[in-house]
């Protein structure tokens, strides 16, 4: 609706401020300021709870409550401490929240960190409101990136066992030295494997390498207090022919055809070869062009696998699917939403949230990359610097759809520039109050509500 209720700046000496008059002015064909005064007169009739109402141009309504309002508010919280804030009248739904879903080829970086925290918090809020929630990680363990990853691990294994230099100049390989750990773990846990011939062990080595990658990712997520319920393998979807099945399903519904698409934006038409390929009619659902389901070699595109994965989700009978996507996937939303609409004939079944970029600043300069992990800053780097709680707090301090500047100096500063400091300070003061009355804040505190005068 666009109607908001917020805490105004302290100079207005009010408890809340609302833009309701601004939003409803067009519908009521009135000037926002005039409508704000009309609404204020109606609100003033509730003089038992409201102390003062003022209108601020261009039409904001500021309200200051009487002490009795806050007394009733505190009583309500204490009387409903387990359910306060929960809409008990709302019909409860079954949600699948998919987030992080990074390639299992190395440690998670800061970009993954923000999306991971957003996904976890959305899941927690839904759970708090008594919805059923499943937290899921989609493992991209199929395709060329996994072949390159397995090759990289194999070269590290040969580096350890046969003293062969790692081919640093091969741009297809993963350069991070964390692969040494993967290689050593695989060597030590698989004494019977002969690592002399790649071809004979490639399938087994791929499984072992992905397993090491996921183990590291789960450890990274644990550092920020996150645990997924499910890990779904893209490769397993392909093995089970789920991609082929969903394409056939869409063909029956007349959403798939053979055709040609023009060169992608930014690519020269001279270098682009138009060819007939299997396409999904995403333009039927508002996308700017139809999307390819097969590559030139006949293998499935990532999009085709993703459509199969979303069909897999839908077959598990969730009411809503929630995807937390990285900044580089914002352009992907329309096509995957189109596929879900085609599969269900329902608009809004899939909800996508984008986690924008994070810029790390230290000593007023960009924070240096991790030499050991590769060309990025890892979650482990971040947690070692400021800790889990500070990281989660700052990552949530701005809307997920705008870039976030994470300044290490501000995070540890004891000043108004650091919102985290005020939370920590409030917690310390609360602890002090309970300490002075002989109570432990971490233990169950029973308060006789009848003896408290809330109006003071």
JSON list of N, CA, C and O in Angstrom, two decimals, residues 97-102 108-124 135-137 217-228 231 322-327 353-356 358 379 382-383 388 391-393 395-396 400:
[
{"chain": "A", "resi": 97, "resn": "UNK", "atom": "N", "xyz": [12.57, -21.47, 1.71]},
{"chain": "A", "resi": 97, "resn": "UNK", "atom": "CA", "xyz": [13.48, -20.34, 1.52]},
{"chain": "A", "resi": 97, "resn": "UNK", "atom": "C", "xyz": [14.83, -20.87, 1.05]},
{"chain": "A", "resi": 97, "resn": "UNK", "atom": "O", "xyz": [15.51, -21.57, 1.78]},
{"chain": "A", "resi": 98, "resn": "UNK", "atom": "N", "xyz": [15.18, -20.54, -0.18]},
{"chain": "A", "resi": 98, "resn": "UNK", "atom": "CA", "xyz": [16.47, -20.97, -0.73]},
{"chain": "A", "resi": 98, "resn": "UNK", "atom": "C", "xyz": [17.43, -19.80, -0.72]},
{"chain": "A", "resi": 98, "resn": "UNK", "atom": "O", "xyz": [17.12, -18.72, -1.25]},
{"chain": "A", "resi": 99, "resn": "UNK", "atom": "N", "xyz": [18.59, -19.98, -0.12]},
{"chain": "A", "resi": 99, "resn": "UNK", "atom": "CA", "xyz": [19.56, -18.89, -0.06]},
{"chain": "A", "resi": 99, "resn": "UNK", "atom": "C", "xyz": [20.98, -19.41, 0.00]},
{"chain": "A", "resi": 99, "resn": "UNK", "atom": "O", "xyz": [21.22, -20.56, 0.30]},
{"chain": "A", "resi": 100, "resn": "UNK", "atom": "N", "xyz": [21.90, -18.55, -0.32]},
{"chain": "A", "resi": 100, "resn": "UNK", "atom": "CA", "xyz": [23.34, -18.80, -0.52]},
{"chain": "A", "resi": 100, "resn": "UNK", "atom": "C", "xyz": [23.55, -19.53, -1.85]},
{"chain": "A", "resi": 100, "resn": "UNK", "atom": "O", "xyz": [23.89, -18.91, -2.86]},
{"chain": "A", "resi": 101, "resn": "UNK", "atom": "N", "xyz": [23.38, -20.85, -1.86]},
{"chain": "A", "resi": 101, "resn": "UNK", "atom": "CA", "xyz": [23.46, -21.65, -3.09]},
{"chain": "A", "resi": 101, "resn": "UNK", "atom": "C", "xyz": [24.66, -21.31, -3.96]},
{"chain": "A", "resi": 101, "resn": "UNK", "atom": "O", "xyz": [24.57, -21.27, -5.19]},
{"chain": "A", "resi": 102, "resn": "UNK", "atom": "N", "xyz": [25.81, -21.03, -3.33]},
{"chain": "A", "resi": 102, "resn": "UNK", "atom": "CA", "xyz": [27.04, -20.74, -4.07]},
{"chain": "A", "resi": 102, "resn": "UNK", "atom": "C", "xyz": [27.64, -22.04, -4.61]},
{"chain": "A", "resi": 102, "resn": "UNK", "atom": "O", "xyz": [27.40, -23.12, -4.07]},
{"chain": "A", "resi": 108, "resn": "UNK", "atom": "N", "xyz": [33.00, -19.28, 1.20]},
{"chain": "A", "resi": 108, "resn": "UNK", "atom": "CA", "xyz": [32.03, -18.22, 0.94]},
{"chain": "A", "resi": 108, "resn": "UNK", "atom": "C", "xyz": [32.67, -16.86, 1.15]},
{"chain": "A", "resi": 108, "resn": "UNK", "atom": "O", "xyz": [33.46, -16.67, 2.08]},
{"chain": "A", "resi": 109, "resn": "UNK", "atom": "N", "xyz": [32.33, -15.91, 0.28]},
{"chain": "A", "resi": 109, "resn": "UNK", "atom": "CA", "xyz": [32.88, -14.56, 0.43]},
{"chain": "A", "resi": 109, "resn": "UNK", "atom": "C", "xyz": [31.84, -13.61, 1.01]},
{"chain": "A", "resi": 109, "resn": "UNK", "atom": "O", "xyz": [30.71, -14.01, 1.31]},
{"chain": "A", "resi": 110, "resn": "UNK", "atom": "N", "xyz": [32.21, -12.35, 1.14]},
{"chain": "A", "resi": 110, "resn": "UNK", "atom": "CA", "xyz": [31.37, -11.36, 1.81]},
{"chain": "A", "resi": 110, "resn": "UNK", "atom": "C", "xyz": [30.03, -11.17, 1.10]},
{"chain": "A", "resi": 110, "resn": "UNK", "atom": "O", "xyz": [29.00, -10.97, 1.74]},
{"chain": "A", "resi": 111, "resn": "UNK", "atom": "N", "xyz": [30.04, -11.23, -0.23]},
{"chain": "A", "resi": 111, "resn": "UNK", "atom": "CA", "xyz": [28.79, -11.12, -0.98]},
{"chain": "A", "resi": 111, "resn": "UNK", "atom": "C", "xyz": [27.80, -12.20, -0.59]},
{"chain": "A", "resi": 111, "resn": "UNK", "atom": "O", "xyz": [26.60, -11.95, -0.41]},
{"chain": "A", "resi": 112, "resn": "UNK", "atom": "N", "xyz": [28.30, -13.43, -0.43]},
{"chain": "A", "resi": 112, "resn": "UNK", "atom": "CA", "xyz": [27.45, -14.53, 0.03]},
{"chain": "A", "resi": 112, "resn": "UNK", "atom": "C", "xyz": [26.96, -14.28, 1.45]},
{"chain": "A", "resi": 112, "resn": "UNK", "atom": "O", "xyz": [25.84, -14.65, 1.81]},
{"chain": "A", "resi": 113, "resn": "UNK", "atom": "N", "xyz": [27.80, -13.64, 2.25]},
{"chain": "A", "resi": 113, "resn": "UNK", "atom": "CA", "xyz": [27.50, -13.43, 3.67]},
{"chain": "A", "resi": 113, "resn": "UNK", "atom": "C", "xyz": [26.23, -12.61, 3.85]},
{"chain": "A", "resi": 113, "resn": "UNK", "atom": "O", "xyz": [25.35, -12.96, 4.65]},
{"chain": "A", "resi": 114, "resn": "UNK", "atom": "N", "xyz": [26.09, -11.54, 3.10]},
{"chain": "A", "resi": 114, "resn": "UNK", "atom": "CA", "xyz": [24.91, -10.69, 3.25]},
{"chain": "A", "resi": 114, "resn": "UNK", "atom": "C", "xyz": [23.64, -11.43, 2.86]},
{"chain": "A", "resi": 114, "resn": "UNK", "atom": "O", "xyz": [22.64, -11.41, 3.57]},
{"chain": "A", "resi": 115, "resn": "UNK", "atom": "N", "xyz": [23.68, -12.13, 1.72]},
{"chain": "A", "resi": 115, "resn": "UNK", "atom": "CA", "xyz": [22.52, -12.91, 1.28]},
{"chain": "A", "resi": 115, "resn": "UNK", "atom": "C", "xyz": [22.17, -14.02, 2.24]},
{"chain": "A", "resi": 115, "resn": "UNK", "atom": "O", "xyz": [21.00, -14.33, 2.46]},
{"chain": "A", "resi": 116, "resn": "UNK", "atom": "N", "xyz": [23.21, -14.64, 2.82]},
{"chain": "A", "resi": 116, "resn": "UNK", "atom": "CA", "xyz": [23.00, -15.73, 3.78]},
{"chain": "A", "resi": 116, "resn": "UNK", "atom": "C", "xyz": [22.26, -15.22, 5.01]},
{"chain": "A", "resi": 116, "resn": "UNK", "atom": "O", "xyz": [21.31, -15.85, 5.50]},
{"chain": "A", "resi": 117, "resn": "UNK", "atom": "N", "xyz": [22.68, -14.08, 5.53]},
{"chain": "A", "resi": 117, "resn": "UNK", "atom": "CA", "xyz": [22.07, -13.51, 6.73]},
{"chain": "A", "resi": 117, "resn": "UNK", "atom": "C", "xyz": [20.64, -13.07, 6.44]},
{"chain": "A", "resi": 117, "resn": "UNK", "atom": "O", "xyz": [19.72, -13.31, 7.24]},
{"chain": "A", "resi": 118, "resn": "UNK", "atom": "N", "xyz": [20.42, -12.45, 5.28]},
{"chain": "A", "resi": 118, "resn": "UNK", "atom": "CA", "xyz": [19.06, -12.02, 4.90]},
{"chain": "A", "resi": 118, "resn": "UNK", "atom": "C", "xyz": [18.13, -13.23, 4.81]},
{"chain": "A", "resi": 118, "resn": "UNK", "atom": "O", "xyz": [17.01, -13.22, 5.34]},
{"chain": "A", "resi": 119, "resn": "UNK", "atom": "N", "xyz": [18.58, -14.30, 4.16]},
{"chain": "A", "resi": 119, "resn": "UNK", "atom": "CA", "xyz": [17.78, -15.52, 4.04]},
{"chain": "A", "resi": 119, "resn": "UNK", "atom": "C", "xyz": [17.47, -16.14, 5.38]},
{"chain": "A", "resi": 119, "resn": "UNK", "atom": "O", "xyz": [16.34, -16.59, 5.64]},
{"chain": "A", "resi": 120, "resn": "UNK", "atom": "N", "xyz": [18.46, -16.15, 6.26]},
{"chain": "A", "resi": 120, "resn": "UNK", "atom": "CA", "xyz": [18.29, -16.74, 7.58]},
{"chain": "A", "resi": 120, "resn": "UNK", "atom": "C", "xyz": [17.30, -15.93, 8.42]},
{"chain": "A", "resi": 120, "resn": "UNK", "atom": "O", "xyz": [16.44, -16.49, 9.09]},
{"chain": "A", "resi": 121, "resn": "UNK", "atom": "N", "xyz": [17.40, -14.61, 8.34]},
{"chain": "A", "resi": 121, "resn": "UNK", "atom": "CA", "xyz": [16.51, -13.74, 9.13]},
{"chain": "A", "resi": 121, "resn": "UNK", "atom": "C", "xyz": [15.08, -13.81, 8.60]},
{"chain": "A", "resi": 121, "resn": "UNK", "atom": "O", "xyz": [14.13, -13.85, 9.40]},
{"chain": "A", "resi": 122, "resn": "UNK", "atom": "N", "xyz": [14.90, -13.83, 7.28]},
{"chain": "A", "resi": 122, "resn": "UNK", "atom": "CA", "xyz": [13.55, -13.98, 6.73]},
{"chain": "A", "resi": 122, "resn": "UNK", "atom": "C", "xyz": [12.95, -15.30, 7.21]},
{"chain": "A", "resi": 122, "resn": "UNK", "atom": "O", "xyz": [11.78, -15.36, 7.61]},
{"chain": "A", "resi": 123, "resn": "UNK", "atom": "N", "xyz": [13.75, -16.36, 7.20]},
{"chain": "A", "resi": 123, "resn": "UNK", "atom": "CA", "xyz": [13.28, -17.66, 7.70]},
{"chain": "A", "resi": 123, "resn": "UNK", "atom": "C", "xyz": [12.89, -17.58, 9.16]},
{"chain": "A", "resi": 123, "resn": "UNK", "atom": "O", "xyz": [11.84, -18.10, 9.58]},
{"chain": "A", "resi": 124, "resn": "UNK", "atom": "N", "xyz": [13.71, -16.90, 9.96]},
{"chain": "A", "resi": 124, "resn": "UNK", "atom": "CA", "xyz": [13.43, -16.78, 11.40]},
{"chain": "A", "resi": 124, "resn": "UNK", "atom": "C", "xyz": [12.15, -15.98, 11.66]},
{"chain": "A", "resi": 124, "resn": "UNK", "atom": "O", "xyz": [11.38, -16.31, 12.56]},
{"chain": "A", "resi": 135, "resn": "UNK", "atom": "N", "xyz": [14.68, -24.30, 5.17]},
{"chain": "A", "resi": 135, "resn": "UNK", "atom": "CA", "xyz": [15.81, -23.54, 4.64]},
{"chain": "A", "resi": 135, "resn": "UNK", "atom": "C", "xyz": [16.63, -24.46, 3.73]},
{"chain": "A", "resi": 135, "resn": "UNK", "atom": "O", "xyz": [17.09, -25.52, 4.17]},
{"chain": "A", "resi": 136, "resn": "UNK", "atom": "N", "xyz": [16.82, -24.04, 2.50]},
{"chain": "A", "resi": 136, "resn": "UNK", "atom": "CA", "xyz": [17.43, -24.93, 1.51]},
{"chain": "A", "resi": 136, "resn": "UNK", "atom": "C", "xyz": [18.61, -24.29, 0.78]},
{"chain": "A", "resi": 136, "resn": "UNK", "atom": "O", "xyz": [18.63, -23.08, 0.54]},
{"chain": "A", "resi": 137, "resn": "UNK", "atom": "N", "xyz": [19.56, -25.15, 0.43]},
{"chain": "A", "resi": 137, "resn": "UNK", "atom": "CA", "xyz": [20.77, -24.76, -0.32]},
{"chain": "A", "resi": 137, "resn": "UNK", "atom": "C", "xyz": [20.79, -25.59, -1.60]},
{"chain": "A", "resi": 137, "resn": "UNK", "atom": "O", "xyz": [20.76, -26.82, -1.54]},
{"chain": "A", "resi": 217, "resn": "UNK", "atom": "N", "xyz": [31.95, -24.85, 3.18]},
{"chain": "A", "resi": 217, "resn": "UNK", "atom": "CA", "xyz": [30.84, -23.90, 3.14]},
{"chain": "A", "resi": 217, "resn": "UNK", "atom": "C", "xyz": [29.98, -24.02, 4.40]},
{"chain": "A", "resi": 217, "resn": "UNK", "atom": "O", "xyz": [29.57, -23.00, 4.98]},
{"chain": "A", "resi": 218, "resn": "UNK", "atom": "N", "xyz": [29.71, -25.24, 4.84]},
{"chain": "A", "resi": 218, "resn": "UNK", "atom": "CA", "xyz": [28.91, -25.43, 6.06]},
{"chain": "A", "resi": 218, "resn": "UNK", "atom": "C", "xyz": [29.64, -24.85, 7.27]},
{"chain": "A", "resi": 218, "resn": "UNK", "atom": "O", "xyz": [29.00, -24.27, 8.16]},
{"chain": "A", "resi": 219, "resn": "UNK", "atom": "N", "xyz": [30.97, -25.00, 7.30]},
{"chain": "A", "resi": 219, "resn": "UNK", "atom": "CA", "xyz": [31.75, -24.39, 8.39]},
{"chain": "A", "resi": 219, "resn": "UNK", "atom": "C", "xyz": [31.67, -22.87, 8.33]},
{"chain": "A", "resi": 219, "resn": "UNK", "atom": "O", "xyz": [31.55, -22.20, 9.37]},
{"chain": "A", "resi": 220, "resn": "UNK", "atom": "N", "xyz": [31.74, -22.31, 7.12]},
{"chain": "A", "resi": 220, "resn": "UNK", "atom": "CA", "xyz": [31.60, -20.85, 6.95]},
{"chain": "A", "resi": 220, "resn": "UNK", "atom": "C", "xyz": [30.26, -20.37, 7.45]},
{"chain": "A", "resi": 220, "resn": "UNK", "atom": "O", "xyz": [30.16, -19.36, 8.15]},
{"chain": "A", "resi": 221, "resn": "UNK", "atom": "N", "xyz": [29.19, -21.08, 7.07]},
{"chain": "A", "resi": 221, "resn": "UNK", "atom": "CA", "xyz": [27.84, -20.70, 7.48]},
{"chain": "A", "resi": 221, "resn": "UNK", "atom": "C", "xyz": [27.67, -20.81, 8.99]},
{"chain": "A", "resi": 221, "resn": "UNK", "atom": "O", "xyz": [27.00, -19.99, 9.62]},
{"chain": "A", "resi": 222, "resn": "UNK", "atom": "N", "xyz": [28.30, -21.81, 9.57]},
{"chain": "A", "resi": 222, "resn": "UNK", "atom": "CA", "xyz": [28.24, -21.99, 11.02]},
{"chain": "A", "resi": 222, "resn": "UNK", "atom": "C", "xyz": [28.86, -20.80, 11.75]},
{"chain": "A", "resi": 222, "resn": "UNK", "atom": "O", "xyz": [28.41, -20.43, 12.85]},
{"chain": "A", "resi": 223, "resn": "UNK", "atom": "N", "xyz": [29.87, -20.19, 11.14]},
{"chain": "A", "resi": 223, "resn": "UNK", "atom": "CA", "xyz": [30.52, -19.02, 11.75]},
{"chain": "A", "resi": 223, "resn": "UNK", "atom": "C", "xyz": [29.55, -17.86, 11.93]},
{"chain": "A", "resi": 223, "resn": "UNK", "atom": "O", "xyz": [29.71, -17.03, 12.83]},
{"chain": "A", "resi": 224, "resn": "UNK", "atom": "N", "xyz": [28.53, -17.76, 11.06]},
{"chain": "A", "resi": 224, "resn": "UNK", "atom": "CA", "xyz": [27.55, -16.68, 11.18]},
{"chain": "A", "resi": 224, "resn": "UNK", "atom": "C", "xyz": [26.21, -17.21, 11.67]},
{"chain": "A", "resi": 224, "resn": "UNK", "atom": "O", "xyz": [25.17, -16.55, 11.53]},
{"chain": "A", "resi": 225, "resn": "UNK", "atom": "N", "xyz": [26.23, -18.41, 12.27]},
{"chain": "A", "resi": 225, "resn": "UNK", "atom": "CA", "xyz": [25.04, -18.93, 12.94]},
{"chain": "A", "resi": 225, "resn": "UNK", "atom": "C", "xyz": [23.95, -19.43, 12.03]},
{"chain": "A", "resi": 225, "resn": "UNK", "atom": "O", "xyz": [22.76, -19.30, 12.35]},
{"chain": "A", "resi": 226, "resn": "UNK", "atom": "N", "xyz": [24.33, -20.01, 10.88]},
{"chain": "A", "resi": 226, "resn": "UNK", "atom": "CA", "xyz": [23.33, -20.45, 9.90]},
{"chain": "A", "resi": 226, "resn": "UNK", "atom": "C", "xyz": [23.45, -21.94, 9.64]},
{"chain": "A", "resi": 226, "resn": "UNK", "atom": "O", "xyz": [24.55, -22.46, 9.42]},
{"chain": "A", "resi": 227, "resn": "UNK", "atom": "N", "xyz": [22.29, -22.61, 9.64]},
{"chain": "A", "resi": 227, "resn": "UNK", "atom": "CA", "xyz": [22.24, -24.03, 9.32]},
{"chain": "A", "resi": 227, "resn": "UNK", "atom": "C", "xyz": [21.05, -24.30, 8.42]},
{"chain": "A", "resi": 227, "resn": "UNK", "atom": "O", "xyz": [19.92, -23.95, 8.73]},
{"chain": "A", "resi": 228, "resn": "UNK", "atom": "N", "xyz": [21.32, -24.90, 7.26]},
{"chain": "A", "resi": 228, "resn": "UNK", "atom": "CA", "xyz": [20.26, -25.24, 6.31]},
{"chain": "A", "resi": 228, "resn": "UNK", "atom": "C", "xyz": [19.63, -26.59, 6.65]},
{"chain": "A", "resi": 228, "resn": "UNK", "atom": "O", "xyz": [20.29, -27.46, 7.23]},
{"chain": "A", "resi": 231, "resn": "UNK", "atom": "N", "xyz": [20.11, -29.79, 1.44]},
{"chain": "A", "resi": 231, "resn": "UNK", "atom": "CA", "xyz": [21.07, -29.49, 0.39]},
{"chain": "A", "resi": 231, "resn": "UNK", "atom": "C", "xyz": [20.65, -30.32, -0.82]},
{"chain": "A", "resi": 231, "resn": "UNK", "atom": "O", "xyz": [20.70, -31.55, -0.78]},
{"chain": "A", "resi": 322, "resn": "UNK", "atom": "N", "xyz": [10.71, -18.83, -1.76]},
{"chain": "A", "resi": 322, "resn": "UNK", "atom": "CA", "xyz": [11.45, -17.57, -1.59]},
{"chain": "A", "resi": 322, "resn": "UNK", "atom": "C", "xyz": [12.89, -17.80, -2.03]},
{"chain": "A", "resi": 322, "resn": "UNK", "atom": "O", "xyz": [13.55, -18.73, -1.53]},
{"chain": "A", "resi": 323, "resn": "UNK", "atom": "N", "xyz": [13.38, -16.99, -2.97]},
{"chain": "A", "resi": 323, "resn": "UNK", "atom": "CA", "xyz": [14.76, -17.07, -3.42]},
{"chain": "A", "resi": 323, "resn": "UNK", "atom": "C", "xyz": [15.51, -15.81, -3.01]},
{"chain": "A", "resi": 323, "resn": "UNK", "atom": "O", "xyz": [15.03, -14.70, -3.29]},
{"chain": "A", "resi": 324, "resn": "UNK", "atom": "N", "xyz": [16.66, -15.97, -2.38]},
{"chain": "A", "resi": 324, "resn": "UNK", "atom": "CA", "xyz": [17.54, -14.83, -2.08]},
{"chain": "A", "resi": 324, "resn": "UNK", "atom": "C", "xyz": [18.67, -14.87, -3.10]},
{"chain": "A", "resi": 324, "resn": "UNK", "atom": "O", "xyz": [19.47, -15.81, -3.12]},
{"chain": "A", "resi": 325, "resn": "UNK", "atom": "N", "xyz": [18.74, -13.86, -3.95]},
{"chain": "A", "resi": 325, "resn": "UNK", "atom": "CA", "xyz": [19.68, -13.84, -5.06]},
{"chain": "A", "resi": 325, "resn": "UNK", "atom": "C", "xyz": [20.75, -12.78, -4.87]},
{"chain": "A", "resi": 325, "resn": "UNK", "atom": "O", "xyz": [20.51, -11.74, -4.26]},
{"chain": "A", "resi": 326, "resn": "UNK", "atom": "N", "xyz": [21.94, -13.06, -5.41]},
{"chain": "A", "resi": 326, "resn": "UNK", "atom": "CA", "xyz": [23.02, -12.08, -5.37]},
{"chain": "A", "resi": 326, "resn": "UNK", "atom": "C", "xyz": [22.79, -10.96, -6.35]},
{"chain": "A", "resi": 326, "resn": "UNK", "atom": "O", "xyz": [21.94, -11.05, -7.25]},
{"chain": "A", "resi": 327, "resn": "UNK", "atom": "N", "xyz": [23.56, -9.87, -6.21]},
{"chain": "A", "resi": 327, "resn": "UNK", "atom": "CA", "xyz": [23.39, -8.69, -7.06]},
{"chain": "A", "resi": 327, "resn": "UNK", "atom": "C", "xyz": [23.55, -9.02, -8.53]},
{"chain": "A", "resi": 327, "resn": "UNK", "atom": "O", "xyz": [22.89, -8.43, -9.39]},
{"chain": "A", "resi": 353, "resn": "UNK", "atom": "N", "xyz": [14.20, -12.01, -3.66]},
{"chain": "A", "resi": 353, "resn": "UNK", "atom": "CA", "xyz": [14.82, -10.87, -2.99]},
{"chain": "A", "resi": 353, "resn": "UNK", "atom": "C", "xyz": [16.28, -10.79, -3.42]},
{"chain": "A", "resi": 353, "resn": "UNK", "atom": "O", "xyz": [16.97, -11.81, -3.44]},
{"chain": "A", "resi": 354, "resn": "UNK", "atom": "N", "xyz": [16.73, -9.59, -3.75]},
{"chain": "A", "resi": 354, "resn": "UNK", "atom": "CA", "xyz": [18.11, -9.40, -4.20]},
{"chain": "A", "resi": 354, "resn": "UNK", "atom": "C", "xyz": [18.97, -8.84, -3.07]},
{"chain": "A", "resi": 354, "resn": "UNK", "atom": "O", "xyz": [18.58, -7.88, -2.40]},
{"chain": "A", "resi": 355, "resn": "UNK", "atom": "N", "xyz": [20.12, -9.46, -2.87]},
{"chain": "A", "resi": 355, "resn": "UNK", "atom": "CA", "xyz": [21.08, -8.98, -1.89]},
{"chain": "A", "resi": 355, "resn": "UNK", "atom": "C", "xyz": [22.16, -8.21, -2.63]},
{"chain": "A", "resi": 355, "resn": "UNK", "atom": "O", "xyz": [22.96, -8.79, -3.37]},
{"chain": "A", "resi": 356, "resn": "UNK", "atom": "N", "xyz": [22.19, -6.89, -2.43]},
{"chain": "A", "resi": 356, "resn": "UNK", "atom": "CA", "xyz": [23.14, -6.06, -3.17]},
{"chain": "A", "resi": 356, "resn": "UNK", "atom": "C", "xyz": [24.56, -6.17, -2.61]},
{"chain": "A", "resi": 356, "resn": "UNK", "atom": "O", "xyz": [24.80, -6.79, -1.58]},
{"chain": "A", "resi": 358, "resn": "UNK", "atom": "N", "xyz": [28.39, -5.58, -1.09]},
{"chain": "A", "resi": 358, "resn": "UNK", "atom": "CA", "xyz": [28.94, -5.08, 0.17]},
{"chain": "A", "resi": 358, "resn": "UNK", "atom": "C", "xyz": [30.34, -4.54, -0.10]},
{"chain": "A", "resi": 358, "resn": "UNK", "atom": "O", "xyz": [31.17, -5.23, -0.70]},
{"chain": "A", "resi": 379, "resn": "UNK", "atom": "N", "xyz": [34.09, -14.93, 4.38]},
{"chain": "A", "resi": 379, "resn": "UNK", "atom": "CA", "xyz": [33.32, -14.80, 5.61]},
{"chain": "A", "resi": 379, "resn": "UNK", "atom": "C", "xyz": [34.24, -15.01, 6.81]},
{"chain": "A", "resi": 379, "resn": "UNK", "atom": "O", "xyz": [34.12, -14.32, 7.83]},
{"chain": "A", "resi": 382, "resn": "UNK", "atom": "N", "xyz": [36.04, -11.88, 7.65]},
{"chain": "A", "resi": 382, "resn": "UNK", "atom": "CA", "xyz": [35.14, -10.91, 8.27]},
{"chain": "A", "resi": 382, "resn": "UNK", "atom": "C", "xyz": [34.88, -11.24, 9.73]},
{"chain": "A", "resi": 382, "resn": "UNK", "atom": "O", "xyz": [34.95, -10.36, 10.60]},
{"chain": "A", "resi": 383, "resn": "UNK", "atom": "N", "xyz": [34.56, -12.50, 10.00]},
{"chain": "A", "resi": 383, "resn": "UNK", "atom": "CA", "xyz": [34.26, -12.91, 11.37]},
{"chain": "A", "resi": 383, "resn": "UNK", "atom": "C", "xyz": [35.48, -12.75, 12.27]},
{"chain": "A", "resi": 383, "resn": "UNK", "atom": "O", "xyz": [35.37, -12.36, 13.44]},
{"chain": "A", "resi": 388, "resn": "UNK", "atom": "N", "xyz": [30.65, -12.61, 14.88]},
{"chain": "A", "resi": 388, "resn": "UNK", "atom": "CA", "xyz": [29.39, -13.01, 14.25]},
{"chain": "A", "resi": 388, "resn": "UNK", "atom": "C", "xyz": [28.28, -11.98, 14.46]},
{"chain": "A", "resi": 388, "resn": "UNK", "atom": "O", "xyz": [27.60, -11.58, 13.50]},
{"chain": "A", "resi": 391, "resn": "UNK", "atom": "N", "xyz": [28.66, -8.72, 12.60]},
{"chain": "A", "resi": 391, "resn": "UNK", "atom": "CA", "xyz": [28.49, -8.95, 11.16]},
{"chain": "A", "resi": 391, "resn": "UNK", "atom": "C", "xyz": [27.01, -9.04, 10.79]},
{"chain": "A", "resi": 391, "resn": "UNK", "atom": "O", "xyz": [26.54, -8.39, 9.86]},
{"chain": "A", "resi": 392, "resn": "UNK", "atom": "N", "xyz": [26.26, -9.85, 11.56]},
{"chain": "A", "resi": 392, "resn": "UNK", "atom": "CA", "xyz": [24.83, -10.00, 11.27]},
{"chain": "A", "resi": 392, "resn": "UNK", "atom": "C", "xyz": [24.10, -8.67, 11.42]},
{"chain": "A", "resi": 392, "resn": "UNK", "atom": "O", "xyz": [23.25, -8.32, 10.61]},
{"chain": "A", "resi": 393, "resn": "UNK", "atom": "N", "xyz": [24.44, -7.91, 12.46]},
{"chain": "A", "resi": 393, "resn": "UNK", "atom": "CA", "xyz": [23.76, -6.64, 12.71]},
{"chain": "A", "resi": 393, "resn": "UNK", "atom": "C", "xyz": [24.00, -5.65, 11.57]},
{"chain": "A", "resi": 393, "resn": "UNK", "atom": "O", "xyz": [23.05, -5.06, 11.04]},
{"chain": "A", "resi": 395, "resn": "UNK", "atom": "N", "xyz": [25.03, -6.17, 8.49]},
{"chain": "A", "resi": 395, "resn": "UNK", "atom": "CA", "xyz": [24.50, -6.63, 7.21]},
{"chain": "A", "resi": 395, "resn": "UNK", "atom": "C", "xyz": [23.00, -6.37, 7.08]},
{"chain": "A", "resi": 395, "resn": "UNK", "atom": "O", "xyz": [22.46, -6.29, 5.99]},
{"chain": "A", "resi": 396, "resn": "UNK", "atom": "N", "xyz": [22.33, -6.22, 8.23]},
{"chain": "A", "resi": 396, "resn": "UNK", "atom": "CA", "xyz": [20.88, -5.96, 8.24]},
{"chain": "A", "resi": 396, "resn": "UNK", "atom": "C", "xyz": [20.55, -4.49, 8.46]},
{"chain": "A", "resi": 396, "resn": "UNK", "atom": "O", "xyz": [19.38, -4.12, 8.52]},
{"chain": "A", "resi": 400, "resn": "UNK", "atom": "N", "xyz": [18.16, -4.55, 1.81]},
{"chain": "A", "resi": 400, "resn": "UNK", "atom": "CA", "xyz": [18.98, -5.48, 1.01]},
{"chain": "A", "resi": 400, "resn": "UNK", "atom": "C", "xyz": [19.09, -5.06, -0.45]},
{"chain": "A", "resi": 400, "resn": "UNK", "atom": "O", "xyz": [19.97, -5.53, -1.16]}
]
